[in-house]
Amino acid sequence: MCGITGWVSFERDLRVEQPTVESMTETMSCRGPDDRGTWVVEHAALGHRRLAIIDLPGGRQPMSVDTPDGAVAMVYSGETYNFGELREELSGRGHRFVTQSDTEVVLHGYLEWGEAVAERLNGMYAFAIWDSRVDRLVMIRDRMGIKPFYYYETPDGVLFGSEPKAILANPLVEPTVTMDGIREIFAFIKSPGHAVWDGMNEVHPGTVVTVSRAGLRTHRYWSLQTRPHTDDQETSVAHVRELLDDIVRRQLVADVPRCTLLSGGLDSSAMTAIAAEQLAEVGETVRSFAVDFVGQTEHFIPDELRGTPDTPYVHDVAERSRTNHRDIVLDSEHLADPAVRRHMIRARDIPVGMGDMDTSLYLLFKEIRKHSTVALSGESADEVFGGYKHFFDPMVQQANTFPWLVRFAEHFGDDRGIFTPEVMAGLNLNEYVKESYDSSVACIDRLDGESDFEWRMRKVCYFHLTRFVRLLLDRKDRASMAVGLEVRVPFCDHRLVEYVYNAPWSLKTFDGREKSLLRGAAKDVLPQSVVDRVKSPYPSTQDPQYAVVLEQQCKELLSDRSHPVFGLVSPDWLSQAVSVDTPQITQMSRRGLERTLDLAAWMDIYKPTLKLS
């Protein structure tokens, strides 16, 4: 895992722009703490920061190959899990390798197959290749959008980077956010290609972007397609398990210490148990980590979303699979620490507003990084197998909007009321969401003979796999890479996604519950407590002291009414929100306080120019 950046300019000599290229590269230092490098020719510059995972001495980047017609150079971020098979195939075609890295395999794959190399890769990746033979930049992103990738068109070329901060480090770019960017921040829908920053774009998942003197061109090499599912229940369960065994085995490959993220839910428990069995075959023990909050297990209060605390189930799995386990227990003081908030805002480049669920993830990963460099996560299994409670809500099933928004305010609070009247008048979030929803529906094909109910559930599943999961993947990538931890997501393997997506909803719920296919595929390696457990989302602190700290920080913010955050947030709203007794602070107002503090930190760090008219 690494951080990449670059600059292509067809009208200037980039060899004199080395200081700027270095500055862009250094913004990725957290993503790649082990090594750095740049490669600069007249019209192209590539920068790389490396987190060494495979072939520690041999995988340095940028990596280039000299051909009779010119050099071909690449910067690469991610992992290709089938690089062994590709290496063997390429060797048979005459290619010779000097390292053991997957990076070199991908580069030679491009030399052999061109852009079509993307179709042969199994993994998570974002990479850019400058092909001096034809003066062309090729940018490729993985199918599910696991690895972030952004670009910014200039009058004579393009800038790109793993994160917006790399692009913003170039003086050609002004840190500007329009009303459309504010809509994207608050809509919680992850519009494809939208980067929030004005003029910046995100490379769509499963897409190749090429830049030449003729301009910029995009090509979609993968998308989620509707296909008939012909396997019966027994065959489907068996195939899911076969896929999981293969996926986990591939993703355990690393030359550095690795671990699993264990929540005690079905997803992470199944992954951990399968990994434990596979490593036991070679005499190794899985190291596992879980997050908890001070006093939460002992004083847990069930609510509509979270009926049970995680820790007892975590310990059941750790005991059954004999993992080397550790709980990371966090307190409210650290969760609300302004320095931690700034670290997370800096990691994400925008104020996403997930509050303690963001800061706790960052603190968890920071602690894990002391022991491991690679972690396997159960992220995306709920989207793949249908795990969320709202999948089964008739109101959600019938709604003509994104499913997670239907009861979002009830469960997580509503922060749309924090704006000044002027901002609120121009925001029009409902219309923004509706247009995005309509464009997403237009991408889905209905299966011939599919019932109305199965069609509705296909749409619900599609939205989660192409929109909602990208919010979570981006969050996990940014929080982990901010501390130099590579997080792998086995449930995002495109083979599994394609197979389960096309299984009818009746098959996804054959035992009358959520995630039936996964439960059936993994129950033999799980404790019964986890098999029976009802889905519980990522935990959030229940400590009232957390709200006390938020309230105090917002009062301090109010003492300076000239702060630029009050160009967005109404000081009258904030004054009223912090005037109530702390025990009366609701989930709704807590979310507003968290969002306000995130916005303030974002403005302090990035000093964005807001163009809201």
XYZ file of C-alpha atoms in Angstrom:
613
model
C 0.000 0.000 0.000
C 1.331 3.396 -0.887
C 0.556 6.949 -1.881
C 0.921 8.117 -5.471
C 0.844 11.470 -7.217
C 1.854 13.022 -10.508
C 1.693 15.815 -13.027
C 1.411 15.715 -16.805
C 1.930 18.924 -18.772
C 2.313 18.977 -22.547
C 3.280 22.658 -22.682
C 5.944 23.003 -19.995
C 9.183 21.350 -18.966
C 8.433 19.589 -15.678
C 12.124 18.961 -15.053
C 12.251 22.477 -13.598
C 9.216 21.753 -11.378
C 10.989 19.249 -9.124
C 10.266 21.223 -5.893
C 6.527 21.160 -6.601
C 6.621 17.461 -7.416
C 8.458 16.842 -4.139
C 5.822 18.832 -2.228
C 3.001 16.861 -3.811
C 4.765 13.606 -2.979
C 5.390 14.556 0.640
C 1.672 15.000 1.292
C 1.472 11.194 0.918
C 4.111 10.486 3.586
C 1.597 8.906 6.005
C 0.450 6.502 3.297
C 4.045 5.503 2.634
C 6.387 5.929 5.602
C 9.025 3.447 4.393
C 10.406 5.011 1.216
C 9.951 7.804 -1.287
C 10.827 8.460 -4.904
C 10.141 10.657 -7.920
C 10.566 10.164 -11.667
C 10.568 13.255 -13.884
C 10.892 13.735 -17.627
C 10.012 16.721 -19.793
C 6.224 16.340 -19.809
C 5.535 13.923 -16.966
C 6.381 13.689 -13.275
C 5.536 10.795 -10.953
C 5.823 10.743 -7.165
C 5.563 7.828 -4.764
C 5.560 7.154 -1.019
C 5.913 3.484 -0.114
C 4.487 1.287 2.605
C 6.519 -1.874 2.062
C 4.393 -5.049 2.189
C 5.773 -7.508 -0.400
C 9.429 -7.818 -1.467
C 10.616 -5.188 1.002
C 13.998 -4.495 -0.677
C 12.859 -4.921 -4.293
C 9.594 -3.037 -4.749
C 10.865 0.548 -4.896
C 8.932 3.068 -6.976
C 8.462 4.815 -9.302
C 9.287 1.721 -11.337
C 10.224 1.964 -15.004
C 11.142 -0.224 -17.953
C 13.196 1.039 -20.879
C 11.929 -0.128 -24.264
C 13.374 0.546 -27.724
C 10.658 3.173 -28.242
C 10.935 4.907 -24.866
C 10.521 4.438 -21.125
C 7.342 3.220 -19.456
C 7.097 4.261 -15.790
C 4.544 3.510 -13.096
C 3.465 4.515 -9.603
C 1.238 1.965 -7.935
C -0.813 1.793 -4.747
C -2.506 -1.356 -3.484
C -2.180 -5.102 -3.848
C -2.714 -7.523 -6.727
C -3.649 -10.843 -5.152
C -3.227 -12.933 -8.306
C 0.200 -11.553 -9.180
C 1.755 -15.015 -8.847
C -0.351 -16.463 -11.666
C 0.156 -13.356 -13.801
C 3.902 -13.475 -13.237
C 3.993 -17.085 -14.399
C 1.942 -16.277 -17.500
C 4.089 -13.270 -18.365
C 7.279 -15.270 -17.857
C 5.941 -17.768 -20.367
C 5.512 -14.883 -22.791
C 9.136 -13.867 -22.467
C 9.076 -11.253 -19.712
C 11.953 -11.252 -17.237
C 11.576 -10.021 -13.660
C 14.208 -8.603 -11.321
C 12.040 -8.313 -8.168
C 9.432 -10.391 -6.359
C 6.928 -7.507 -6.160
C 3.414 -7.340 -7.565
C 4.232 -3.839 -8.822
C 6.665 -5.200 -11.404
C 4.095 -7.790 -12.507
C 1.463 -5.098 -13.122
C 3.955 -2.966 -15.048
C 4.934 -5.864 -17.298
C 1.248 -6.728 -17.619
C 0.720 -3.282 -19.121
C 3.637 -3.821 -21.509
C 1.999 -7.062 -22.647
C -1.701 -6.167 -22.693
C -1.904 -2.389 -22.504
C -4.936 -0.932 -20.719
C -6.559 -4.377 -20.803
C -4.244 -5.409 -17.960
C -6.951 -4.028 -15.656
C -9.331 -6.816 -16.630
C -6.819 -9.439 -15.472
C -6.166 -8.041 -11.994
C -7.693 -9.332 -8.775
C -7.049 -6.869 -6.008
C -7.313 -3.363 -4.684
C -5.296 -0.828 -6.638
C -4.896 2.646 -8.042
C -1.994 3.184 -10.386
C -0.730 5.534 -13.061
C 1.549 4.722 -16.000
C 3.386 7.231 -18.140
C 4.031 5.693 -21.544
C 6.788 7.691 -23.232
C 6.331 5.650 -26.409
C 3.089 7.508 -27.127
C 3.239 10.378 -24.602
C 0.185 9.155 -22.732
C -0.827 8.817 -19.091
C -2.952 5.811 -18.099
C -4.764 5.821 -14.739
C -6.540 2.664 -13.517
C -8.656 2.075 -10.401
C -9.909 -1.189 -8.911
C -13.438 -2.448 -9.546
C -15.000 -1.628 -6.163
C -13.179 1.630 -5.487
C -11.228 0.282 -2.518
C -8.213 2.468 -3.255
C -8.843 6.216 -3.663
C -7.741 8.004 -6.842
C -8.285 11.653 -7.859
C -7.378 13.865 -10.796
C -7.603 17.522 -11.788
C -7.594 18.594 -15.417
C -5.370 21.545 -16.327
C -5.314 23.513 -19.611
C -2.393 21.408 -20.855
C -2.627 18.125 -18.942
C -3.602 16.727 -15.584
C -2.644 16.417 -11.918
C -3.415 13.254 -9.962
C -3.036 11.731 -6.522
C -4.188 9.068 -4.101
C -5.790 11.854 -2.086
C -6.915 15.418 -2.848
C -4.191 16.852 -0.618
C -1.548 15.807 -3.165
C -3.315 17.754 -5.904
C -4.012 20.720 -3.636
C -0.246 20.983 -3.003
C 0.226 22.144 -6.596
C 0.006 25.958 -6.983
C -2.148 25.532 -10.099
C -5.036 24.454 -7.841
C -7.093 26.748 -5.657
C -8.746 25.039 -2.637
C -12.267 26.031 -3.667
C -15.574 24.426 -2.696
C -18.853 25.412 -4.329
C -22.386 24.792 -3.138
C -22.310 21.542 -5.074
C -19.376 20.414 -2.929
C -21.257 21.298 0.262
C -24.208 19.267 -0.996
C -21.973 16.275 -1.567
C -20.495 16.536 1.935
C -23.914 16.566 3.590
C -25.915 14.283 1.278
C -24.171 11.048 2.384
C -24.571 9.374 -1.011
C -21.027 9.229 -2.536
C -21.803 10.480 -6.020
C -19.560 8.673 -8.537
C -16.660 10.846 -9.646
C -17.421 13.655 -7.191
C -14.403 14.910 -5.235
C -16.022 17.878 -3.351
C -13.149 20.202 -4.355
C -14.025 22.378 -7.347
C -12.472 21.146 -10.599
C -11.318 17.865 -9.067
C -12.678 14.456 -10.006
C -12.462 10.963 -8.620
C -11.525 8.141 -10.982
C -14.644 5.973 -11.111
C -14.203 2.449 -9.761
C -13.548 -0.063 -12.524
C -12.394 2.682 -14.875
C -9.374 3.517 -17.040
C -8.631 7.216 -17.596
C -6.128 8.157 -20.314
C -4.624 11.590 -20.919
C -2.812 12.516 -24.129
C -2.338 15.585 -26.292
C -5.764 14.782 -27.744
C -7.378 15.206 -24.316
C -8.849 13.028 -21.574
C -10.735 9.805 -22.232
C -12.448 7.365 -19.857
C -13.239 3.697 -20.361
C -15.221 1.476 -17.990
C -13.661 -1.988 -17.798
C -15.989 -3.317 -15.079
C -19.431 -2.611 -13.693
C -21.935 -4.554 -11.602
C -24.052 -6.475 -14.091
C -27.375 -8.290 -13.771
C -27.124 -11.992 -14.598
C -29.310 -15.049 -13.918
C -28.397 -17.054 -10.812
C -28.937 -20.740 -11.551
C -27.364 -22.418 -8.498
C -29.613 -23.899 -5.809
C -29.224 -23.150 -2.095
C -26.754 -25.904 -1.300
C -24.571 -25.114 -4.303
C -24.687 -21.373 -3.577
C -23.605 -21.818 0.040
C -20.805 -24.145 -1.010
C -19.581 -21.752 -3.691
C -19.571 -18.815 -1.284
C -17.396 -20.829 1.097
C -15.105 -21.893 -1.740
C -14.673 -18.259 -2.744
C -14.064 -17.130 0.851
C -11.390 -19.776 1.377
C -9.583 -18.669 -1.790
C -9.970 -14.946 -1.096
C -8.700 -15.086 2.481
C -5.768 -17.307 1.502
C -4.721 -14.807 -1.165
C -5.135 -11.811 1.108
C -3.048 -13.292 3.912
C 0.052 -13.060 1.699
C 2.471 -10.458 3.068
C 6.109 -10.123 4.090
C 5.152 -8.108 7.196
C 3.054 -8.823 10.340
C -0.689 -9.056 9.663
C -3.842 -9.303 11.777
C -7.633 -9.247 11.584
C -10.136 -6.625 12.742
C -12.619 -8.516 14.904
C -15.980 -7.056 15.963
C -17.790 -10.226 17.044
C -20.216 -9.886 14.151
C -20.766 -12.566 11.531
C -18.542 -10.900 8.907
C -15.307 -10.294 10.783
C -15.744 -13.486 12.804
C -16.074 -15.647 9.666
C -13.042 -13.997 8.097
C -10.986 -14.361 11.291
C -11.976 -18.000 11.767
C -11.112 -18.923 8.177
C -7.787 -17.082 8.442
C -7.049 -18.881 11.723
C -7.641 -22.282 10.131
C -5.428 -21.476 7.159
C -2.559 -20.095 9.227
C -2.772 -23.034 11.627
C -1.883 -25.251 8.659
C 1.564 -23.628 8.584
C 1.936 -23.335 12.351
C 0.968 -19.672 12.674
C -1.549 -17.922 14.929
C -3.848 -15.104 13.886
C -3.446 -11.851 15.753
C -6.824 -10.089 16.201
C -7.860 -6.666 17.488
C -11.192 -5.169 18.576
C -12.326 -1.708 19.661
C -14.240 -0.977 22.853
C -14.973 2.033 25.031
C -14.322 2.487 28.722
C -17.266 1.033 30.659
C -19.343 0.310 27.547
C -19.499 -3.466 27.900
C -20.355 -3.312 31.598
C -22.953 -0.528 31.274
C -24.235 -1.175 27.760
C -27.687 0.238 26.926
C -29.413 -1.529 23.992
C -31.021 0.634 21.321
C -32.846 0.045 18.059
C -29.622 -0.445 16.089
C -27.296 -2.046 18.618
C -28.875 -4.728 20.772
C -25.680 -6.189 22.244
C -22.148 -5.066 23.037
C -19.394 -6.496 20.845
C -16.850 -7.649 23.411
C -18.447 -10.916 24.644
C -18.805 -12.161 21.060
C -15.305 -11.025 20.185
C -13.930 -13.095 23.040
C -15.992 -16.135 21.996
C -14.406 -16.031 18.537
C -10.915 -15.386 19.889
C -11.245 -18.381 22.199
C -12.660 -20.757 19.559
C -10.175 -19.769 16.859
C -7.312 -19.435 19.354
C -6.273 -16.014 18.135
C -3.700 -13.819 19.789
C -6.279 -11.208 20.720
C -6.212 -7.711 22.158
C -9.009 -5.247 22.937
C -8.228 -1.585 22.267
C -10.239 0.335 24.880
C -10.781 4.050 24.204
C -12.009 6.830 26.488
C -14.103 9.911 25.748
C -11.240 12.304 26.330
C -9.299 10.855 23.422
C -12.373 10.424 21.202
C -13.151 14.132 21.459
C -9.526 15.332 21.444
C -9.279 18.230 18.939
C -5.869 16.964 17.822
C -7.348 13.571 16.936
C -10.193 15.290 15.108
C -7.678 17.329 13.090
C -5.721 14.183 12.234
C -8.874 12.550 10.884
C -9.970 15.635 8.944
C -6.489 15.872 7.471
C -6.663 12.186 6.564
C -10.034 12.526 4.824
C -9.531 16.007 3.277
C -13.198 16.847 3.896
C -15.417 17.123 6.998
C -17.440 13.926 6.635
C -19.109 14.298 10.029
C -19.076 10.748 11.426
C -17.900 11.977 14.811
C -16.636 9.422 17.285
C -17.015 6.622 14.722
C -14.233 8.335 12.756
C -11.963 9.247 15.660
C -12.306 5.824 17.274
C -11.351 4.150 13.996
C -8.270 6.341 13.704
C -7.231 5.618 17.303
C -7.851 1.893 16.815
C -5.665 1.791 13.713
C -2.963 3.880 15.361
C -2.683 1.322 18.161
C -2.818 -1.674 15.796
C 0.009 -0.197 13.711
C 2.352 -0.717 16.668
C 1.939 -4.462 16.166
C 0.932 -5.095 12.541
C 1.329 -3.551 9.095
C -1.550 -5.367 7.353
C -5.067 -5.950 8.685
C -7.959 -7.909 7.167
C -11.392 -6.353 7.675
C -14.973 -7.608 7.410
C -16.010 -4.347 5.723
C -18.604 -4.595 2.918
C -20.117 -7.977 3.898
C -23.328 -6.221 4.965
C -23.591 -4.612 1.542
C -22.771 -7.847 -0.277
C -24.969 -10.258 1.710
C -27.773 -7.925 2.859
C -26.975 -7.433 6.513
C -28.471 -4.127 7.580
C -31.740 -3.957 9.468
C -33.160 -1.504 6.955
C -32.962 -4.141 4.202
C -36.003 -5.707 5.888
C -37.953 -2.490 6.534
C -41.037 -2.271 4.248
C -40.808 1.527 4.253
C -37.208 1.324 3.015
C -38.040 -1.304 0.425
C -40.744 0.907 -1.065
C -38.892 4.238 -0.844
C -37.737 6.060 -3.953
C -34.473 7.167 -2.408
C -31.266 5.634 -1.152
C -32.221 3.061 1.499
C -29.872 4.213 4.269
C -31.331 7.729 4.154
C -34.908 6.714 4.965
C -34.380 6.442 8.725
C -30.935 8.010 8.924
C -31.971 10.954 11.107
C -33.808 8.656 13.533
C -30.718 6.550 14.134
C -27.802 8.934 13.721
C -29.181 12.434 14.088
C -29.870 15.160 11.544
C -27.274 17.850 10.921
C -29.110 19.685 8.145
C -30.481 22.281 10.520
C -27.086 23.734 11.405
C -26.819 26.033 8.378
C -27.263 29.765 8.173
C -30.523 30.821 6.467
C -28.555 31.964 3.409
C -26.850 28.597 2.951
C -30.044 26.678 3.648
C -31.883 28.672 0.966
C -29.458 27.525 -1.738
C -28.666 24.008 -0.536
C -31.675 22.069 -1.858
C -30.338 18.713 -0.662
C -33.528 16.828 -1.410
C -33.351 17.630 -5.108
C -29.622 16.800 -5.175
C -30.292 13.386 -3.683
C -33.254 12.750 -5.991
C -31.229 13.473 -9.129
C -28.459 11.187 -7.916
C -30.957 8.437 -7.080
C -32.606 8.638 -10.496
C -29.247 8.420 -12.281
C -28.296 5.388 -10.190
C -31.567 3.558 -10.927
C -30.967 4.073 -14.646
C -27.773 1.984 -14.380
C -29.552 -1.167 -13.154
C -30.867 -3.846 -15.482
C -33.906 -5.888 -14.464
C -33.742 -9.628 -14.968
C -36.325 -11.081 -17.325
C -39.201 -12.474 -15.283
C -37.977 -10.880 -12.052
C -40.848 -10.218 -9.633
C -41.591 -6.690 -8.464
C -40.316 -7.499 -4.974
C -37.073 -9.090 -6.211
C -36.570 -6.072 -8.493
C -36.960 -3.699 -5.551
C -34.444 -5.711 -3.525
C -32.023 -5.819 -6.459
C -32.087 -2.024 -6.481
C -31.548 -1.867 -2.718
C -28.535 -4.180 -3.031
C -27.156 -2.278 -6.027
C -27.300 1.056 -4.212
C -25.373 -0.384 -1.290
C -22.703 -1.945 -3.504
C -22.159 1.089 -5.726
C -22.785 4.003 -3.361
C -22.938 3.236 0.359
C -19.999 0.835 0.474
C -17.786 3.465 -1.138
C -18.410 5.790 1.798
C -17.208 3.081 4.152
C -14.257 2.018 2.014
C -13.018 5.587 1.727
C -13.345 6.066 5.487
C -11.425 2.890 6.228
C -8.687 3.585 3.706
C -8.079 7.130 4.909
C -8.119 6.292 8.626
C -5.781 3.330 8.195
C -3.358 4.918 5.763
C -3.093 7.990 7.981
C -1.077 5.763 10.327
C 0.580 3.572 7.681
C -1.659 0.523 8.143
C -2.837 -1.442 5.099
C -6.411 -2.701 5.505
C -7.581 -5.408 3.120
C -11.244 -6.133 2.467
C -11.838 -9.780 1.426
C -15.598 -9.302 0.986
C -14.909 -6.798 -1.815
C -13.403 -9.432 -4.084
C -15.283 -8.829 -7.330
C -15.945 -12.542 -7.871
C -17.845 -12.743 -4.586
C -19.654 -9.449 -5.194
C -20.857 -10.510 -8.642
C -21.985 -13.928 -7.477
C -23.931 -12.859 -4.399
C -25.409 -9.731 -6.022
C -27.179 -11.912 -8.556
C -28.490 -14.398 -6.006
C -32.201 -13.617 -5.524
C -33.264 -12.029 -2.255
C -35.156 -15.201 -1.339
C -31.830 -17.048 -1.443
C -29.943 -14.310 0.434
C -32.487 -14.760 3.258
C -33.230 -18.495 3.019
C -33.138 -18.970 6.817
C -35.434 -15.984 7.411
C -32.579 -13.747 8.544
C -29.951 -11.369 7.266
C -26.822 -12.712 5.519
C -28.097 -16.277 5.186
C -25.538 -17.238 2.544
C -22.613 -16.102 4.675
C -24.015 -17.737 7.809
C -24.523 -20.993 5.956
C -21.041 -20.850 4.456
C -19.151 -20.156 7.697
C -21.194 -21.596 10.563
C -18.916 -24.621 10.900
C -16.001 -22.425 12.045
C -17.970 -20.074 14.320
C -19.173 -20.218 17.928
C -22.949 -20.605 18.155
C -23.261 -17.250 19.904
C -21.997 -15.474 16.780
C -24.120 -17.612 14.437
C -27.211 -16.538 16.415
C -26.229 -12.901 16.938
C -28.273 -10.159 15.263
C -26.391 -7.569 13.190
C -24.910 -4.712 15.265
C -23.237 -1.768 13.465
C -19.816 -0.320 14.223
C -19.960 0.858 17.854
C -20.406 4.415 19.057
C -19.623 5.590 22.559
C -22.508 5.843 25.028
C -20.477 7.821 27.570
C -22.298 11.106 28.461
C -18.906 12.690 29.080
C -18.280 12.661 25.342
C -21.197 15.053 24.796
C -19.912 17.234 27.648
C -16.584 17.678 25.890
C -18.275 18.428 22.550
C -20.453 21.052 24.194
C -17.463 22.777 25.798
C -15.536 22.843 22.527
C -18.507 24.378 20.713
C -18.835 27.050 23.402
C -15.204 27.938 22.857
C -15.842 28.134 19.120
C -18.757 30.524 19.728
C -16.436 32.916 21.544
C -15.022 33.873 18.134
C -17.960 34.756 15.888
C -15.501 35.772 13.157
C -14.449 32.173 12.595
C -15.090 31.238 8.944
C -17.198 28.261 10.005
C -20.003 30.704 10.706
C -20.215 31.352 6.984
C -21.891 27.940 6.914
C -23.104 27.213 10.427
C -25.651 29.410 12.120
C -24.229 30.782 15.396
C -27.801 31.115 16.651
C -28.369 27.394 16.109
C -25.111 26.528 17.837
C -25.871 28.812 20.790
C -29.199 27.111 21.276
C -27.690 23.634 20.898
C -25.159 24.176 23.680
C -27.555 26.004 25.983
C -29.422 22.843 27.012
C -28.302 20.707 29.944
C -25.795 18.122 28.785
C -28.011 15.126 29.710
C -30.623 16.580 27.340
C -28.269 16.604 24.346
C -29.925 14.216 21.900
C -28.316 12.084 19.222
C -29.652 14.621 16.729
C -27.971 17.619 18.350
C -24.804 15.627 19.115
C -24.382 14.962 15.412
C -24.773 18.679 14.726
C -22.078 19.516 17.278
C -19.716 16.944 15.776
C -20.363 18.255 12.282
C -19.739 21.859 13.381
C -16.417 20.994 14.985
C -15.406 19.010 11.893
C -16.213 21.955 9.634
C -14.253 24.336 11.853
C -11.209 22.053 11.867
C -11.433 21.613 8.089
C -11.486 25.362 7.552
C -8.543 25.875 9.897
C -6.463 23.255 8.058
C -7.390 23.830 4.400
C -8.666 27.424 4.437
C -11.042 26.664 1.552
C -12.545 29.407 -0.553
C -16.318 28.917 -0.442
C -18.270 29.935 -3.530
C -21.868 29.382 -2.492
C -23.760 31.701 -4.802
